[in-house]
XYZ file of C-alpha atoms in Angstrom:
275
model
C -5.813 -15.908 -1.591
C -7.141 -14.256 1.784
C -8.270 -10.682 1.464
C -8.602 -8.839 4.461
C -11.532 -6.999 4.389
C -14.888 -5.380 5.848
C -18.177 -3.326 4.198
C -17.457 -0.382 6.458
C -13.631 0.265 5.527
C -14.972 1.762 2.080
C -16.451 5.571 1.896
C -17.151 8.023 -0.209
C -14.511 10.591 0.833
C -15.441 13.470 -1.094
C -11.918 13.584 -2.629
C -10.858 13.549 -6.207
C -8.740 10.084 -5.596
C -11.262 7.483 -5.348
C -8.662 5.426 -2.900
C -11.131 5.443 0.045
C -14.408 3.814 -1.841
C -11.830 1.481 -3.538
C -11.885 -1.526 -1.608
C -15.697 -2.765 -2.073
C -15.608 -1.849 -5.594
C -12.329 -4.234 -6.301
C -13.706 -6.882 -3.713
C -16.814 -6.845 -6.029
C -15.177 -7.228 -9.328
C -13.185 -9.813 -7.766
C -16.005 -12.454 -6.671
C -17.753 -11.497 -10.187
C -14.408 -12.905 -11.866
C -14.956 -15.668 -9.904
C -10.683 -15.166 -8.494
C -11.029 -17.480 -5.694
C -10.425 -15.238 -3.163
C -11.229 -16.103 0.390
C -12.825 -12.635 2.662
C -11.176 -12.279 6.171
C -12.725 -9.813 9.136
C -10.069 -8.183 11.189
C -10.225 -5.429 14.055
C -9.100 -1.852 13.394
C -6.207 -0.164 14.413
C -5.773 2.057 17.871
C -4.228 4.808 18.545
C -1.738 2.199 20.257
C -0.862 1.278 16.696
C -0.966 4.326 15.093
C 1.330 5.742 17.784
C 4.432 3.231 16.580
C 4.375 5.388 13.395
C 2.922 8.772 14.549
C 3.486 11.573 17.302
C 0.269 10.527 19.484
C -1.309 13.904 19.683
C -1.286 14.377 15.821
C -3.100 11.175 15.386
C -5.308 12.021 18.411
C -5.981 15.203 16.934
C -6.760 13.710 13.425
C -9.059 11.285 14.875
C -11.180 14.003 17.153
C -11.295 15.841 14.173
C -9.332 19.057 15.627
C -7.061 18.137 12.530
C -7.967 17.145 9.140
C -7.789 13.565 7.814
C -5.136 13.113 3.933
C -8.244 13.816 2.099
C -8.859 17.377 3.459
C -12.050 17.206 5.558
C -12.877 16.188 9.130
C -15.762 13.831 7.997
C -15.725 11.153 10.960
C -17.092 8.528 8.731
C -13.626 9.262 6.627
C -11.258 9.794 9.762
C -12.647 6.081 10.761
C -12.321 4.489 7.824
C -8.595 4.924 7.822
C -8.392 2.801 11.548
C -9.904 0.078 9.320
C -7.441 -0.015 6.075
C -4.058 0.675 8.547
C -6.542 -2.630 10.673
C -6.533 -4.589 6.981
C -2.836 -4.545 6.616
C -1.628 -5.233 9.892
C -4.162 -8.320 10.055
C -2.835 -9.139 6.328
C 1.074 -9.272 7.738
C 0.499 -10.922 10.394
C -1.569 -13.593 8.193
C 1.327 -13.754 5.388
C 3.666 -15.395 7.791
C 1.885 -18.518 7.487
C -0.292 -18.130 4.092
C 2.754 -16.203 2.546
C 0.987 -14.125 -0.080
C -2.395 -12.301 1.304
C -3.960 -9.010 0.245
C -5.047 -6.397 2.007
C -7.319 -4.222 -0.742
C -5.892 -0.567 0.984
C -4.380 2.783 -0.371
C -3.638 5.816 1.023
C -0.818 5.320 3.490
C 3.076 6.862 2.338
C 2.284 10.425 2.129
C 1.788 10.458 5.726
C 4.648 11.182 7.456
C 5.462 11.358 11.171
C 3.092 14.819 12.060
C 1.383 15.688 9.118
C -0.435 14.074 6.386
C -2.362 14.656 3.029
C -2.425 13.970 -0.729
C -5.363 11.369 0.214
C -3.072 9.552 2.833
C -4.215 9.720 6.241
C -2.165 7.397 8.264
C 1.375 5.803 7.502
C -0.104 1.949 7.396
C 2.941 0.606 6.182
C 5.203 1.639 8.652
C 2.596 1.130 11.296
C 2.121 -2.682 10.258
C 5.836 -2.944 9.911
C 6.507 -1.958 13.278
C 3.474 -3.665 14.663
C 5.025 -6.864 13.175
C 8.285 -6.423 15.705
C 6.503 -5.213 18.291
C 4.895 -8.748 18.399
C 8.071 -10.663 17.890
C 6.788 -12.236 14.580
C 10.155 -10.800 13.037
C 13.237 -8.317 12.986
C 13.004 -6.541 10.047
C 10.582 -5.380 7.391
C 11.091 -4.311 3.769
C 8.479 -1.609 1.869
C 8.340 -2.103 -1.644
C 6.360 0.787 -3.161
C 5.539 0.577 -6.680
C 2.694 3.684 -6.167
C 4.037 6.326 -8.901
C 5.377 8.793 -6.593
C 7.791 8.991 -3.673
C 6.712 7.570 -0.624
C 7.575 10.756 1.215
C 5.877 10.353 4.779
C 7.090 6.693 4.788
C 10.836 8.031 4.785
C 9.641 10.629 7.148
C 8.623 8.219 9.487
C 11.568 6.169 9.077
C 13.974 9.330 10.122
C 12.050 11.320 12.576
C 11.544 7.519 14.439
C 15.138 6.134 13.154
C 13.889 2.729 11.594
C 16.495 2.694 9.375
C 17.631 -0.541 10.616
C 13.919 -2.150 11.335
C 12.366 -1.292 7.841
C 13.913 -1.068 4.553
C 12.186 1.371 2.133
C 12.189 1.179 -2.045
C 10.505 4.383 -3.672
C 9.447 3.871 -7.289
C 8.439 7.731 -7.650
C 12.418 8.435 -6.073
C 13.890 6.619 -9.090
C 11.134 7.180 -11.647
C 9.531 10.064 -13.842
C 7.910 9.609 -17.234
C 10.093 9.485 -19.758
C 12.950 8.677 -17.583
C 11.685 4.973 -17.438
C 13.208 1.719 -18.429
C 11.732 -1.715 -17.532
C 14.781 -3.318 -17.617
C 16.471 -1.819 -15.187
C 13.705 -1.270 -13.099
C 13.074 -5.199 -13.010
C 16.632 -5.597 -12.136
C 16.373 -2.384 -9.169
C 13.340 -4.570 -7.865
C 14.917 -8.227 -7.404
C 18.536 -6.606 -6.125
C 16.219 -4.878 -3.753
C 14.319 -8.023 -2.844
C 17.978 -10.365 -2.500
C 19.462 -7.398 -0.820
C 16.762 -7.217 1.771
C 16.582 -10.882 2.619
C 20.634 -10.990 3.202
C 20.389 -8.000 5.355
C 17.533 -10.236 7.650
C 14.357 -8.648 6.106
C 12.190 -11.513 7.241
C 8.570 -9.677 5.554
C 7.347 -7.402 2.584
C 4.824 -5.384 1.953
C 4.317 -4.671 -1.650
C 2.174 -1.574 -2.717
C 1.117 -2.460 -5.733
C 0.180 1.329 -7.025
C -1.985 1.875 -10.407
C -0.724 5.129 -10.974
C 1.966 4.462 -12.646
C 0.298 3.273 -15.688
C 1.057 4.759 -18.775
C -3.214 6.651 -19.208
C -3.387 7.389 -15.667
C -3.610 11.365 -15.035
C -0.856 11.733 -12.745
C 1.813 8.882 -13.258
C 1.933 8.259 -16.749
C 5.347 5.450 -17.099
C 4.540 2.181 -17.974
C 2.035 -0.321 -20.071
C -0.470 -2.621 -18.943
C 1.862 -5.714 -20.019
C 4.830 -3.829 -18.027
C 3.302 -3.275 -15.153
C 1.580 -7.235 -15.189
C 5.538 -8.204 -15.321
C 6.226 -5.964 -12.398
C 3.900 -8.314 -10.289
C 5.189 -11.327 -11.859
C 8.879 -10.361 -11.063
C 7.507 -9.580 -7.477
C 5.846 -12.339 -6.218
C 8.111 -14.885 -7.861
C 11.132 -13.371 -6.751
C 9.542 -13.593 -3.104
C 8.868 -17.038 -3.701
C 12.182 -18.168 -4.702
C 13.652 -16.163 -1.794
C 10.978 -17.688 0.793
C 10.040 -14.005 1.761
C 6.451 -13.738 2.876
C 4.215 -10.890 1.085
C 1.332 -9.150 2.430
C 0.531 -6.710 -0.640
C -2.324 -3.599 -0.459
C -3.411 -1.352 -3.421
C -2.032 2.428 -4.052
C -2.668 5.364 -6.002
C -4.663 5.001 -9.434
C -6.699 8.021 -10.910
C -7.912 7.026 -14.306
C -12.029 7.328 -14.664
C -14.091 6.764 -18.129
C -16.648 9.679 -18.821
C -19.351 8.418 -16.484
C -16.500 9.202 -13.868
C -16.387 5.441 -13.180
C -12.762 3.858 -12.348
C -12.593 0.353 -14.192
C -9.399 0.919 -15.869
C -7.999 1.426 -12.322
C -9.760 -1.938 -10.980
C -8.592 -3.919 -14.035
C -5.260 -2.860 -13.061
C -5.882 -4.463 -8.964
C -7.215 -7.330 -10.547
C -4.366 -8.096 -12.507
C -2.370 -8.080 -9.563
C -4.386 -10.536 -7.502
C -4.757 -12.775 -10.647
């Protein structure tokens, strides 16, 4: 599987979500599994890109640090790191056209909405990648799964204050899902009539967030088992596969640490998606 990734996308952002340092830690359990992944460099996004999701001079301002950056600080090392992860995805869409399931190892993108951002998201990536993937003709229309534990607020932000409704199609598990309010079943059958419906409306791409959050120990999702959620990937990828939809999948959310403050329950959840 191609991962697209680079040393300098992962920081220590100061933040209580460890989404930003994320990346090199999962790359690193990866290659110690031995998961046959396959590293791929990739440029970072511009303001260009970042514009075909957000109002220029709030992303100027963000990156100038006259505004602060989803994790609360101006830190430039931070603010740049985010040009890298929204880079990782776009490379990793454009990439799944022809390898049809890639990774790009990124969080921190659907709180960001068209003029703001926060709760650790910086910049929309999804809808930026989406768009980035009409823009360049490689297709029409783009679905979002996102299976992060809460709703994917700036994405549908984006969506309205740009009207994309009929260039991106957006699935929210945290819109349909809280705690006890979860059933598997019909959450398996919400995700493949979202899938078919997508393709028959001419979705031609997807990008899956495959969020840890929701996991049953983490601190602020709390839904569903480890087995569950390794059947939510399963359902995922082979439902794109029997529909032919290409799948260029990132990370999201996932806030569980042992007592040494370490996050391996979070990267044993990552790496049971990529396995």
């Amino acid at each position: 599987m191609k991962v697209f990734f680079r040393d300098d996308m992962s920081v220590d952002s100061g933040s209580y979500s460890p989404s930003a340092e994320k990346p090199a830690q999962a790359i690193a359990d990866w290659k110690e599994r031995q998961l046959g992944i396959e590293l791929v460099p990739f440029e970072p996004a511009t303001i260009e890109d970042l514009a075909l999701a957000h109002n220029r001079k709030f992303a100027q301002d963000v990156l100038s640090g006259k505004r602060r950056n989803g994790h609360g600080n101006t830190t430039k090392e931070v603010t740049e790191s985010c040009l890298k992860t929204v880079g990782s995805l776009i490379a990793a869409c454009r990439a799944a056209f022809t390898e049809r399931i890639v990774c790009s190892p990124t969080s921190g993108f659907h709180h960001a909405g068209y003029a703001y951002n926060g709760a650790f998201c910086t910049f929309n990536g999804l809808v930026v990648a989406a768009r980035k993937m009409i823009a360049e003709g490689r297709c029409s229309k783009v679905a979002v799964l996102d299976c992060d534990a809460h709703y994917g607020d700036g994405t549908d932000d984006c969506i309205q204050q740009l009207k994309l409704q009929d260039q991106i199609e957006h699935w929210t598990f945290g819109e349909h899902y809280r705690g006890a309010d979860f059933d598997q079943r019909q959450f398996v059958a919400q995700v493949r009539f979202f899938l078919r419906e997508a393709v028959e409306s001419g979705v031609q791409l997807l990008i899956y967030q495959a969020g840890a959050d929701p996991h049953i120990n983490d601190p602020l999702g709390g839904t569903m088992t480890t087995k569950q959620m390794r059947q939510r990937d399963r359902v995922v990828f082979a439902e794109c596969v029997k529909l032919g939809l290409p799948v260029a999948w990132n990370f999201a959310g996932g806030y569980q640490r042992d007592q040494h403050g370490r996050i391996d329950a979070v990267l044993e959840l990552h790496r049971a998606t990529a396995e």
